[in-house]
PDB file of N, CA and C and ligand atoms in Angstrom:
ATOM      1  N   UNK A  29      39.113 -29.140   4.994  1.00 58.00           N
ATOM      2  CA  UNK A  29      39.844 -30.107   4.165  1.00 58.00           C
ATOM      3  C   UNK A  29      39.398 -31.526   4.543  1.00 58.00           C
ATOM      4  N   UNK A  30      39.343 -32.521   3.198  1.00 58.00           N
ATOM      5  CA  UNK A  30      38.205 -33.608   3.799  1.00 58.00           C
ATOM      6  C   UNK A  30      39.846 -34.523   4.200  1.00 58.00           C
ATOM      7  N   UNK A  31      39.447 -35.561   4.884  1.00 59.00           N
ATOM      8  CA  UNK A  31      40.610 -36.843   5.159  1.00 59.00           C
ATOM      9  C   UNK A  31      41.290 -37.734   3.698  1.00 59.00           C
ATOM     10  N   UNK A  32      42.364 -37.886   3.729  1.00 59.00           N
ATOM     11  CA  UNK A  32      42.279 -38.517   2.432  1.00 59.00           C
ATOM     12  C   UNK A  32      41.732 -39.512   2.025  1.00 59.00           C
ATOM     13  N   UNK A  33      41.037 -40.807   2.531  1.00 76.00           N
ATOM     14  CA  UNK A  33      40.578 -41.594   2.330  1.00 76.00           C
ATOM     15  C   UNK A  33      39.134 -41.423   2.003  1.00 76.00           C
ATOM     16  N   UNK A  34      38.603 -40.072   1.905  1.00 87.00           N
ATOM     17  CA  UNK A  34      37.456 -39.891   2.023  1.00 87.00           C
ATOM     18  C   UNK A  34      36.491 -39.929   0.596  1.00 87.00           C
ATOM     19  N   UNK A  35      35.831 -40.386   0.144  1.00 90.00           N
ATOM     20  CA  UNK A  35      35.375 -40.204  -1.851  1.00 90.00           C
ATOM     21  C   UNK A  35      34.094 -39.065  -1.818  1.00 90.00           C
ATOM     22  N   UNK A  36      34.219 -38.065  -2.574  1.00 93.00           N
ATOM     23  CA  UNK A  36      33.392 -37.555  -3.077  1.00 93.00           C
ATOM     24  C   UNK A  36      32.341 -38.115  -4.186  1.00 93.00           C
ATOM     25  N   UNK A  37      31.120 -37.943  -4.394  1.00 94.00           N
ATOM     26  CA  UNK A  37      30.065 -38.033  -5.077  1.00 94.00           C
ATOM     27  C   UNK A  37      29.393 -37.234  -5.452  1.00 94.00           C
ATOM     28  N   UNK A  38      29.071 -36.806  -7.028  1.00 96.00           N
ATOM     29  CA  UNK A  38      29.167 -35.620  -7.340  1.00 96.00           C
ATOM     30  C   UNK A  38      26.955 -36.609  -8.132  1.00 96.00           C
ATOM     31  N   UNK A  39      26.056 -35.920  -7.546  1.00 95.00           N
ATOM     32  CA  UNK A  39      24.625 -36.352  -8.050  1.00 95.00           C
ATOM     33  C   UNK A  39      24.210 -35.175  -9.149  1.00 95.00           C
ATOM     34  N   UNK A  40      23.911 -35.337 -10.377  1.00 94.00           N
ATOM     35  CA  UNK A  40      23.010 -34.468 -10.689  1.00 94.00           C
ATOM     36  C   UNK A  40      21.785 -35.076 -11.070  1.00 94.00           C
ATOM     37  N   UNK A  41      20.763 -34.278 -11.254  1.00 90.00           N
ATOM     38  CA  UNK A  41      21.220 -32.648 -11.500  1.00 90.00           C
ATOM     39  C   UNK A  41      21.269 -31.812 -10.672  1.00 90.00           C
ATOM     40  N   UNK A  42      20.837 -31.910  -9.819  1.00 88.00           N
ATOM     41  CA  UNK A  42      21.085 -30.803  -8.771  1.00 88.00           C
ATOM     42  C   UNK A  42      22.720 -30.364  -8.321  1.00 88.00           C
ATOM     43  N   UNK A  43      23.742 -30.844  -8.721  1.00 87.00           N
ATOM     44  CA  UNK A  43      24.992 -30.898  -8.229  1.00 87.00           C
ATOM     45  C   UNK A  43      25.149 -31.543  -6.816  1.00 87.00           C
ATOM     46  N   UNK A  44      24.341 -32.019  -6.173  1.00 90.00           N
ATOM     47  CA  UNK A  44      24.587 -32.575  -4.875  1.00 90.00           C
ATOM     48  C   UNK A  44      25.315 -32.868  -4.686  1.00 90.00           C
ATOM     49  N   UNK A  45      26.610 -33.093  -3.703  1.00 90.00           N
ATOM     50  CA  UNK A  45      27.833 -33.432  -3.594  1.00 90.00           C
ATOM     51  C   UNK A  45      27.897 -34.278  -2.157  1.00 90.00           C
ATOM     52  N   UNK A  46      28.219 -35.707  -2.363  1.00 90.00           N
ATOM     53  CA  UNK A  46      28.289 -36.010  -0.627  1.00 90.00           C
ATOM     54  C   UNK A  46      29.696 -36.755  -0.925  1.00 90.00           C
ATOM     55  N   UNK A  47      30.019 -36.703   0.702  1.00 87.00           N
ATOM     56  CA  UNK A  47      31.029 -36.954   0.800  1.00 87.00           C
ATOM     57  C   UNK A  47      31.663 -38.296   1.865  1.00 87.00           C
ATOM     58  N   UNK A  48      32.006 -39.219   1.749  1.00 84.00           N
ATOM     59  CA  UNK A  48      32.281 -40.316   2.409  1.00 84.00           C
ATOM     60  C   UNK A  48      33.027 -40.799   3.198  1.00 84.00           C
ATOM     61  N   UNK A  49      33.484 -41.552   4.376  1.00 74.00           N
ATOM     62  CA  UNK A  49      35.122 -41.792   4.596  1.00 74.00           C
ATOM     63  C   UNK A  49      34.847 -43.320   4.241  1.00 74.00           C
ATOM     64  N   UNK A  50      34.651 -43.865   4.584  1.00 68.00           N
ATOM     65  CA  UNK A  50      34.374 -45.136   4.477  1.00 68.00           C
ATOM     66  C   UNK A  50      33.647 -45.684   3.330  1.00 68.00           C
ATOM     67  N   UNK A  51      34.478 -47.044   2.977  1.00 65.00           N
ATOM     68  CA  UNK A  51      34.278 -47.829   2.206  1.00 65.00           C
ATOM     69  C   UNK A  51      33.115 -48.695   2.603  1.00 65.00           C
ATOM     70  N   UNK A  52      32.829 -49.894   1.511  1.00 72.00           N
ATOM     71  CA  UNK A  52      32.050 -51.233   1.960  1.00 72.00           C
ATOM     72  C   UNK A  52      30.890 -50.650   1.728  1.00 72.00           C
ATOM     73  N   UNK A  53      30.285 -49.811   1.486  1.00 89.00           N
ATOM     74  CA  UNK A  53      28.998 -49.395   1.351  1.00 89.00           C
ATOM     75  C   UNK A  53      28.473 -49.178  -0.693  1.00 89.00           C
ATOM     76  N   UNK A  54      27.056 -49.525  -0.703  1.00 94.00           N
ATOM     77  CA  UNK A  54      27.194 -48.988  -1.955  1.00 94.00           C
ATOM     78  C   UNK A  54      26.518 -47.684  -2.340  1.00 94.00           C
ATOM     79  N   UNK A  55      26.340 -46.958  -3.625  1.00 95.00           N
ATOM     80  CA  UNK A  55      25.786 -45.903  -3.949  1.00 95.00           C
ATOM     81  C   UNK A  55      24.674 -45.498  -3.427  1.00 95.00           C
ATOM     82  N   UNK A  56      23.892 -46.702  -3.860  1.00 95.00           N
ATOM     83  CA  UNK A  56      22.415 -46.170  -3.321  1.00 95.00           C
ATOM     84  C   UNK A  56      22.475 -45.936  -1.392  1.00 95.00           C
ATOM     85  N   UNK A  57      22.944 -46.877  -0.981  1.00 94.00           N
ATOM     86  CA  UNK A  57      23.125 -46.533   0.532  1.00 94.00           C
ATOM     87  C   UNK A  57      23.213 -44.755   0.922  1.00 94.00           C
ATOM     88  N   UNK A  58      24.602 -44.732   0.157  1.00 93.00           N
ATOM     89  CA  UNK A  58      25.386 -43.057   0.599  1.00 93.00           C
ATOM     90  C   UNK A  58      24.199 -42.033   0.238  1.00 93.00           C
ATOM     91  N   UNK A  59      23.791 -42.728  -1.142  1.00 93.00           N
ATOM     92  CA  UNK A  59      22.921 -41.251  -1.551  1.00 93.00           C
ATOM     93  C   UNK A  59      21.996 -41.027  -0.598  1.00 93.00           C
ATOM     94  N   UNK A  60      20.778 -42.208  -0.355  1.00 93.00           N
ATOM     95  CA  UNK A  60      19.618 -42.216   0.329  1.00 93.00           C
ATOM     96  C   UNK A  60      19.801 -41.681   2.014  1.00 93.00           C
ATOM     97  N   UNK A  61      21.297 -41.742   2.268  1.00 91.00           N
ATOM     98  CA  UNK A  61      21.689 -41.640   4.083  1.00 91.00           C
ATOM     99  C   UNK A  61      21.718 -39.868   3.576  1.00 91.00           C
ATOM    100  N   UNK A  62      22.402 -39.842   2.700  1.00 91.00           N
ATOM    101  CA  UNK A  62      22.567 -38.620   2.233  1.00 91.00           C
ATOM    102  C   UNK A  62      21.082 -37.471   1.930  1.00 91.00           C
ATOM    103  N   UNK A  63      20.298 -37.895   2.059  1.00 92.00           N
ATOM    104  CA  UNK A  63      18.714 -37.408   1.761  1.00 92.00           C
ATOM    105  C   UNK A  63      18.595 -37.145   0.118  1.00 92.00           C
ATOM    106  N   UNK A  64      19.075 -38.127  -0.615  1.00 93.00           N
ATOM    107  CA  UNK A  64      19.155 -37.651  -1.939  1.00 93.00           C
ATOM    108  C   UNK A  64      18.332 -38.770  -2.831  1.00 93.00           C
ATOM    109  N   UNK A  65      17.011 -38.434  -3.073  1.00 90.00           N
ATOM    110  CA  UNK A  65      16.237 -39.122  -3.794  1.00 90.00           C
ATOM    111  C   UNK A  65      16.926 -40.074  -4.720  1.00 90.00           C
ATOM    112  N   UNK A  66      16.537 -41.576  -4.573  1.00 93.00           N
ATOM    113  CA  UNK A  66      16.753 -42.008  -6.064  1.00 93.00           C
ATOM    114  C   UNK A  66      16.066 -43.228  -5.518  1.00 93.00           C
ATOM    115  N   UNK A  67      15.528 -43.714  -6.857  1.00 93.00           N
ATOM    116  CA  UNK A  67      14.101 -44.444  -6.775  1.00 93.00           C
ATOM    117  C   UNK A  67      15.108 -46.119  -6.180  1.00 93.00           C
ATOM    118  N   UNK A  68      14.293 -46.836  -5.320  1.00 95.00           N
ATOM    119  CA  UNK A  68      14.345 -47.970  -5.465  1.00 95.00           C
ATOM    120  C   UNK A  68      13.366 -48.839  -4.802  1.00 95.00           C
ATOM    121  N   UNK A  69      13.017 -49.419  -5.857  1.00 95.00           N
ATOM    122  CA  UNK A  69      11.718 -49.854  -5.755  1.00 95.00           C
ATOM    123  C   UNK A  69      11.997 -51.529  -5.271  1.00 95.00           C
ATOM    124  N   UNK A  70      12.952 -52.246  -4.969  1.00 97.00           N
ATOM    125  CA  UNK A  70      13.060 -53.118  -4.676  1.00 97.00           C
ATOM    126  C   UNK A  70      14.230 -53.810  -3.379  1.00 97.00           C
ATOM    127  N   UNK A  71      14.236 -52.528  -2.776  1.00 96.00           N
ATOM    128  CA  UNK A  71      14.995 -51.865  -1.993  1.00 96.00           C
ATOM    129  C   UNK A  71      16.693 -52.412  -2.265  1.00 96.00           C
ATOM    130  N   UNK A  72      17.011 -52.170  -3.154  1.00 96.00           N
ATOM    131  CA  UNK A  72      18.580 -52.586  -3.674  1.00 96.00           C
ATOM    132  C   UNK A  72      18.846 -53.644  -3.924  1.00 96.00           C
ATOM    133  N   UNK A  73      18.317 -54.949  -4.193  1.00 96.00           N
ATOM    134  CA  UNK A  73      18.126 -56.108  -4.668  1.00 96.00           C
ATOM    135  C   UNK A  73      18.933 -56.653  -5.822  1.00 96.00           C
ATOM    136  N   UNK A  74      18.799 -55.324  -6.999  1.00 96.00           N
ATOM    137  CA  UNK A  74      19.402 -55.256  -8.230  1.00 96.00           C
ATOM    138  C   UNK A  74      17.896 -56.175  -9.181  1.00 96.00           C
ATOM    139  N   UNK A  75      16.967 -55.956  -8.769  1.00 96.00           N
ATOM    140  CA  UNK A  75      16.011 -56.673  -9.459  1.00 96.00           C
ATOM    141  C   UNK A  75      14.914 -55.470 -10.025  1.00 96.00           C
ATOM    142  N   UNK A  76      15.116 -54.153  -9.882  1.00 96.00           N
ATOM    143  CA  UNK A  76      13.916 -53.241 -10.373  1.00 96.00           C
ATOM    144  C   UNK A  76      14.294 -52.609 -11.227  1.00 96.00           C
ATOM    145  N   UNK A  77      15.691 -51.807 -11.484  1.00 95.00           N
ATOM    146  CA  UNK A  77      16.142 -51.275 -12.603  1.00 95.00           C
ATOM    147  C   UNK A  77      15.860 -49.712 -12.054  1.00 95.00           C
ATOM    148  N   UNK A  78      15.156 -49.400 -11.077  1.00 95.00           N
ATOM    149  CA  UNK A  78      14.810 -47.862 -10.625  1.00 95.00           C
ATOM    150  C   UNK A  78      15.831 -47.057 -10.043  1.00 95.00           C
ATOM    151  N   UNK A  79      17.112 -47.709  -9.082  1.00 96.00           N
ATOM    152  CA  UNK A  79      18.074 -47.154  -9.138  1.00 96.00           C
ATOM    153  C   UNK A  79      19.271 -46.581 -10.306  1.00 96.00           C
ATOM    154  N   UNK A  80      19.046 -46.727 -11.465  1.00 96.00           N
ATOM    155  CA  UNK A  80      19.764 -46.696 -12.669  1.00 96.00           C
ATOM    156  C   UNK A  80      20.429 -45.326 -12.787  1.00 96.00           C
ATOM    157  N   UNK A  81      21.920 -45.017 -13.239  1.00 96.00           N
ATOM    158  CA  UNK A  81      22.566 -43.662 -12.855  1.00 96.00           C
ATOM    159  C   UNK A  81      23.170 -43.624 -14.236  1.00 96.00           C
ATOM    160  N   UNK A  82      23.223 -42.379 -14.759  1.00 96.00           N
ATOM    161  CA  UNK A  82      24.538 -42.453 -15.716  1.00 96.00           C
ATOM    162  C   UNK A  82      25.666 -42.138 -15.216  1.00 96.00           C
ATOM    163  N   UNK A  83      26.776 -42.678 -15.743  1.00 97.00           N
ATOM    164  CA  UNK A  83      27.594 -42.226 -15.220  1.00 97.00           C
ATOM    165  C   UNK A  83      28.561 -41.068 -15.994  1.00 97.00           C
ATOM    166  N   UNK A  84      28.761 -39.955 -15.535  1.00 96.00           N
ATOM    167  CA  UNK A  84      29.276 -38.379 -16.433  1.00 96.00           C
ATOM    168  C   UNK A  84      30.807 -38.480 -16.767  1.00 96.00           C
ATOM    169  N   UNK A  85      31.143 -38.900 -15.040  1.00 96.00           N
ATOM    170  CA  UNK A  85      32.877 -39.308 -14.705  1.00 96.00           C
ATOM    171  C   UNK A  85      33.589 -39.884 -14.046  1.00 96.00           C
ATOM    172  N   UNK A  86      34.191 -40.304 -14.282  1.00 95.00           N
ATOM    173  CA  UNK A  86      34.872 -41.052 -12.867  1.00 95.00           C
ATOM    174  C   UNK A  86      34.698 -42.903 -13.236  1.00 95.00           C
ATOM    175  N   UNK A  87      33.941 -43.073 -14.810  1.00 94.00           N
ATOM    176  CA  UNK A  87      33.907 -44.541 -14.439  1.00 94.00           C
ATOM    177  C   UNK A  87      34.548 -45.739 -14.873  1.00 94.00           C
ATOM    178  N   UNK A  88      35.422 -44.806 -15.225  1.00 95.00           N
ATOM    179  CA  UNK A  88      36.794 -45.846 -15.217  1.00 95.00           C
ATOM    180  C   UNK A  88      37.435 -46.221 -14.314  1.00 95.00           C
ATOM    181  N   UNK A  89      36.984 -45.855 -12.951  1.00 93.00           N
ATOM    182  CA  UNK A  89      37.585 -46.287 -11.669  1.00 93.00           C
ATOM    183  C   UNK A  89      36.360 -47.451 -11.154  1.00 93.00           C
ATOM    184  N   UNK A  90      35.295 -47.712 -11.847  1.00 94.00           N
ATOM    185  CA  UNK A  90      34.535 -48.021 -11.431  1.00 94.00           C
ATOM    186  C   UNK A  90      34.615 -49.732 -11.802  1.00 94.00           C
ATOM    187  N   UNK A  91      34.233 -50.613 -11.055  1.00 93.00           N
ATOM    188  CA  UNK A  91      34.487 -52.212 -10.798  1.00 93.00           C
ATOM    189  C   UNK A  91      33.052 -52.888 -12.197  1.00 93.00           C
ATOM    190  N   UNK A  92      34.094 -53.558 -12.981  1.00 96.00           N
ATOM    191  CA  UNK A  92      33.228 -54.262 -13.847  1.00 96.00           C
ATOM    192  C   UNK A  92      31.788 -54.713 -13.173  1.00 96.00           C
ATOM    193  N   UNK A  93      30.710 -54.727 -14.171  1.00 97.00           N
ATOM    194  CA  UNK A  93      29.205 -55.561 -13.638  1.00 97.00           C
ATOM    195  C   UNK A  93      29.341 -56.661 -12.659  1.00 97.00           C
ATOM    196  N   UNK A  94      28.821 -56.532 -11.687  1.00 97.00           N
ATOM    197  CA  UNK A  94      28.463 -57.877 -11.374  1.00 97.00           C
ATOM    198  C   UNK A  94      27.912 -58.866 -12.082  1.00 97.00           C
ATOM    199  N   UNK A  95      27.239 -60.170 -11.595  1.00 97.00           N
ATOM    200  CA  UNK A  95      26.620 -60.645 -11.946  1.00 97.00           C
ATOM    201  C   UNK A  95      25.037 -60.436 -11.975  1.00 97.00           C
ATOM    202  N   UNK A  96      24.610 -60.026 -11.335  1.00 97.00           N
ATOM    203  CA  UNK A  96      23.499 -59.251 -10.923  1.00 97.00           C
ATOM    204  C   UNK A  96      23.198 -57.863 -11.833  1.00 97.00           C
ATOM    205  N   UNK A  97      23.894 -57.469 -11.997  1.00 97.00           N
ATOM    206  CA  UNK A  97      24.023 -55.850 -12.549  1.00 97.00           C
ATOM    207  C   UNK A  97      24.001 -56.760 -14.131  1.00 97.00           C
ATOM    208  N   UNK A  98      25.025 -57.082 -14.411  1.00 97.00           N
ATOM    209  CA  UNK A  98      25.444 -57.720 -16.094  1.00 97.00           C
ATOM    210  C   UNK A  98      23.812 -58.437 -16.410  1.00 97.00           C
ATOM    211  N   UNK A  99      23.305 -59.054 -15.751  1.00 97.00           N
ATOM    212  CA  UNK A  99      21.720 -59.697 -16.301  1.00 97.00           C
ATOM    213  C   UNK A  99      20.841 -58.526 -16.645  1.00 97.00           C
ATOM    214  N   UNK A 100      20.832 -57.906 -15.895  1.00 97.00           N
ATOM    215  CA  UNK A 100      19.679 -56.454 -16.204  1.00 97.00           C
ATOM    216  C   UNK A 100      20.328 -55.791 -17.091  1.00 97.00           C
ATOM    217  N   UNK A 101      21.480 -55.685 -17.310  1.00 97.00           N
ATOM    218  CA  UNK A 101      22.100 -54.994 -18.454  1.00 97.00           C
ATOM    219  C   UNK A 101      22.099 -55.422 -19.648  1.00 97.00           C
ATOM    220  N   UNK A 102      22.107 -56.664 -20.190  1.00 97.00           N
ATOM    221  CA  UNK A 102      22.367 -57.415 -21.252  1.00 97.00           C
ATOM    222  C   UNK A 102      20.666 -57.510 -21.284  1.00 97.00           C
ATOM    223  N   UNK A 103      19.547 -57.541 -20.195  1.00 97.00           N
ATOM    224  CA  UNK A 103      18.062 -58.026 -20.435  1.00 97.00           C
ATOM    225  C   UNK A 103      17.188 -56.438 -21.250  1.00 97.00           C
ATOM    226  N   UNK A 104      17.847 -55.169 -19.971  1.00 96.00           N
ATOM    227  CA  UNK A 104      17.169 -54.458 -20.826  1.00 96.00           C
ATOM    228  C   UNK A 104      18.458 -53.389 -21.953  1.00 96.00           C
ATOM    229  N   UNK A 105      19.191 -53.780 -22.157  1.00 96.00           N
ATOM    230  CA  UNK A 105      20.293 -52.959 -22.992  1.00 96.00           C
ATOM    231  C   UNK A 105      20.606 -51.544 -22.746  1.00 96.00           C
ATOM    232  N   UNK A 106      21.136 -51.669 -21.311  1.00 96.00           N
ATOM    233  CA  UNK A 106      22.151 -50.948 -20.793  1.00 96.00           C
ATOM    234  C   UNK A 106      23.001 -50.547 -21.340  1.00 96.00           C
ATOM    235  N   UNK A 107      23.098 -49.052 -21.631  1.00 96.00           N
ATOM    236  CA  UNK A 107      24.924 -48.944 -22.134  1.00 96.00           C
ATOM    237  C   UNK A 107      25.917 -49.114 -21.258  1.00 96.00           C
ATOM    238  N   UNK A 108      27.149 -48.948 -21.977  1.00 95.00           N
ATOM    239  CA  UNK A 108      27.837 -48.907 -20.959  1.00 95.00           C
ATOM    240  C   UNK A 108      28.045 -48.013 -19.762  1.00 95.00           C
ATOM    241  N   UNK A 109      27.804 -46.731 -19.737  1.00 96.00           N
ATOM    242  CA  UNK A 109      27.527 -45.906 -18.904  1.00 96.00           C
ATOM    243  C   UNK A 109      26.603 -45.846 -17.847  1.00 96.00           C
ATOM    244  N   UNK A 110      25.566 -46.732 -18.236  1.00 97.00           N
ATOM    245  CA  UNK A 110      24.694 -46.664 -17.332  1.00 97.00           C
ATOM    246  C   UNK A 110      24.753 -48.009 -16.210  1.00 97.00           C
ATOM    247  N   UNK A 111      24.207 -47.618 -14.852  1.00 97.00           N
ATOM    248  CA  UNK A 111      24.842 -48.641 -13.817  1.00 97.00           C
ATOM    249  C   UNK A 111      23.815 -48.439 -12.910  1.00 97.00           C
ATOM    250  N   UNK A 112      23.832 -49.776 -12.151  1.00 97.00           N
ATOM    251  CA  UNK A 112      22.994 -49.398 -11.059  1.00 97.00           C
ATOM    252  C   UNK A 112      23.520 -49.356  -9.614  1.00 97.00           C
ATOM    253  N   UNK A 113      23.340 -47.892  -9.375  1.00 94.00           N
ATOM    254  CA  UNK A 113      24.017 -47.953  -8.004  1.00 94.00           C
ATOM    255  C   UNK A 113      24.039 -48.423  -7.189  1.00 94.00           C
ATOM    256  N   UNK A 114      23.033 -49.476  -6.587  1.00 97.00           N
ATOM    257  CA  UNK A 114      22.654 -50.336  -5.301  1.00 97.00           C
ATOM    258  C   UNK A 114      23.927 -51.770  -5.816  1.00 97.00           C
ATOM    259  N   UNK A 115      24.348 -51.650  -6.511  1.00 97.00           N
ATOM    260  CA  UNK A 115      25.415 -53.035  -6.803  1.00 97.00           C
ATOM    261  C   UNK A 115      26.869 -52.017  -7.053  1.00 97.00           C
ATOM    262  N   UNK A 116      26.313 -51.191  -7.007  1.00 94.00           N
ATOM    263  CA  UNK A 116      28.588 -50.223  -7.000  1.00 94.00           C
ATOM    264  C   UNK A 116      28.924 -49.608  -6.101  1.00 94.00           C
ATOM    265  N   UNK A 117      30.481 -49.954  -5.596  1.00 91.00           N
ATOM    266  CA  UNK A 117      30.896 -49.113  -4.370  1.00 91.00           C
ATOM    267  C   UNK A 117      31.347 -48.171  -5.003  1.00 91.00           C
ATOM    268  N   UNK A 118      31.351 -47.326  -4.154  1.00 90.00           N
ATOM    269  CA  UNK A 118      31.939 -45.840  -4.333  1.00 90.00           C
ATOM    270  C   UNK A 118      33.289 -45.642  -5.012  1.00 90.00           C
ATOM    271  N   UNK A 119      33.735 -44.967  -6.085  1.00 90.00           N
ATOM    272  CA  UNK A 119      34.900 -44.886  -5.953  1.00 90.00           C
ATOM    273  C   UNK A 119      34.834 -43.124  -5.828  1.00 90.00           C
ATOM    274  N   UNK A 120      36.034 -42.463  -5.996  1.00 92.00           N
ATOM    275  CA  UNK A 120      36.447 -41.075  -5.670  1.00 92.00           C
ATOM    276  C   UNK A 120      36.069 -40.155  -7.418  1.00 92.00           C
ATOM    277  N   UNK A 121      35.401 -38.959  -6.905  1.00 94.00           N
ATOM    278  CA  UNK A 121      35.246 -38.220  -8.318  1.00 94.00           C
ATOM    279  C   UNK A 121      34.338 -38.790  -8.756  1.00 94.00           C
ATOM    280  N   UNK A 122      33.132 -39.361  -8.694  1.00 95.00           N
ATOM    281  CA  UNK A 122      32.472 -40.044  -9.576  1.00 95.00           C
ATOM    282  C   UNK A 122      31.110 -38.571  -9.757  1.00 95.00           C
ATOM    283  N   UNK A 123      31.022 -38.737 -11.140  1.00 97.00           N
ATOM    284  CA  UNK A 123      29.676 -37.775 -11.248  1.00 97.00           C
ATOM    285  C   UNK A 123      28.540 -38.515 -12.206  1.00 97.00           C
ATOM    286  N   UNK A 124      27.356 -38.693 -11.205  1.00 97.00           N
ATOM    287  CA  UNK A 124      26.018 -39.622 -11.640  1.00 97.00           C
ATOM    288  C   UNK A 124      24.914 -38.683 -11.908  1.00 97.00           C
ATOM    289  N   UNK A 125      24.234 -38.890 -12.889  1.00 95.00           N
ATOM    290  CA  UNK A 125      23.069 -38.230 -13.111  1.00 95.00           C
ATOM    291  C   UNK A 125      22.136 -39.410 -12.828  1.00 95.00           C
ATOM    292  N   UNK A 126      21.257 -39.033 -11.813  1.00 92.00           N
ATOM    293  CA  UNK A 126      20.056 -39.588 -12.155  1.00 92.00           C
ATOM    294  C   UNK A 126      18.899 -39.159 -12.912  1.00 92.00           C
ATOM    295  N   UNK A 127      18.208 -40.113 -13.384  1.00 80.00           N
ATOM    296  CA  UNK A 127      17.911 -39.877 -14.970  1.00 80.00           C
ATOM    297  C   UNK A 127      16.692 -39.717 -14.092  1.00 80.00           C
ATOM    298  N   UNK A 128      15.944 -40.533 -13.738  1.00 67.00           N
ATOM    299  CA  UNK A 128      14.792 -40.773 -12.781  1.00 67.00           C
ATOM    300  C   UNK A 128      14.497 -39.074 -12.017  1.00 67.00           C
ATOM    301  N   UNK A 129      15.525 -38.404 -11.827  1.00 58.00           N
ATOM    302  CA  UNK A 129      15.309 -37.639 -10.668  1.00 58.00           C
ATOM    303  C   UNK A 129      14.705 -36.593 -12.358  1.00 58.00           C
ATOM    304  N   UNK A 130      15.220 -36.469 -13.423  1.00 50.00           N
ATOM    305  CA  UNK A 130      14.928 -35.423 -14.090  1.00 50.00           C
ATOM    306  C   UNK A 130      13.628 -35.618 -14.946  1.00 50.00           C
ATOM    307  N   UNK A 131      12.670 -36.661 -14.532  1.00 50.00           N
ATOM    308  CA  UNK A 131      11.783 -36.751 -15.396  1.00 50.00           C
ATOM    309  C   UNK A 131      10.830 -35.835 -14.242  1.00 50.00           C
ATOM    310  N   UNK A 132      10.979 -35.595 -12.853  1.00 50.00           N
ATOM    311  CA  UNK A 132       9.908 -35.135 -12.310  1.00 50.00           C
ATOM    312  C   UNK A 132       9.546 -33.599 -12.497  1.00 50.00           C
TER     313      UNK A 132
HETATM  314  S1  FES B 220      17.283 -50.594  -6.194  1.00 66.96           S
HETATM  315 FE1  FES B 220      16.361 -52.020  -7.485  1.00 66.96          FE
HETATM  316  S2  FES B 220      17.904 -52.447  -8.952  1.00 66.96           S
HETATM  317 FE2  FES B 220      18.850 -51.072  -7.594  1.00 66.96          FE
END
């Protein structure tokens, strides 16, 4: 049984599932500590667009664009679903496809 404070992260496609206690960190961090491929080519900067996730569920818990995030979104026309994980903290239940991981 996990702690309650703890957030699950649900990656596909593979279903990867990691699991967190701690806050303050963002997506791309957990995944990559997590051994879970996802491209970033500018090592989380929010300037490459290679971390990019859809999001399946959970993202209504999820914290409006940054400022950083909202420029690349509005530059290359982001839906709303789509986000880049190196600028979002974790929230609980969230399920991300990376799009990147299914072209290989
Ligand atoms: S890692 Fe480059 S935008 Fe997220």
């Amino acid at each position: 049984m996990r702690p309650k404070s703890s957030i699950s992260i649900t990656f596909l496609p593979k279903n990867e599932i990691v699991v967190v206690s701690q806050e303050g960190v963002n997506i791309l961090d957990i995944a990559l500590k997590a051994g879970i491929e996802v491209s970033n080519s500018c090592g989380g900067n929010g300037t490459c667009g290679t971390c990019l996730v859809r999001v399946h569920q959970g993202g209504q818990n999820l914290p409006p664009r940054n400022e950083i995030e909202m420029e690349m979104a509005l530059e290359r026309g982001f839906s709303p679903n789509e986000r880049l994980c190196c600028q979002l903290e974790p929230v609980d239940g969230l399920v991300l496809e990376l799009p990147f991981e299914m072209l290989k």
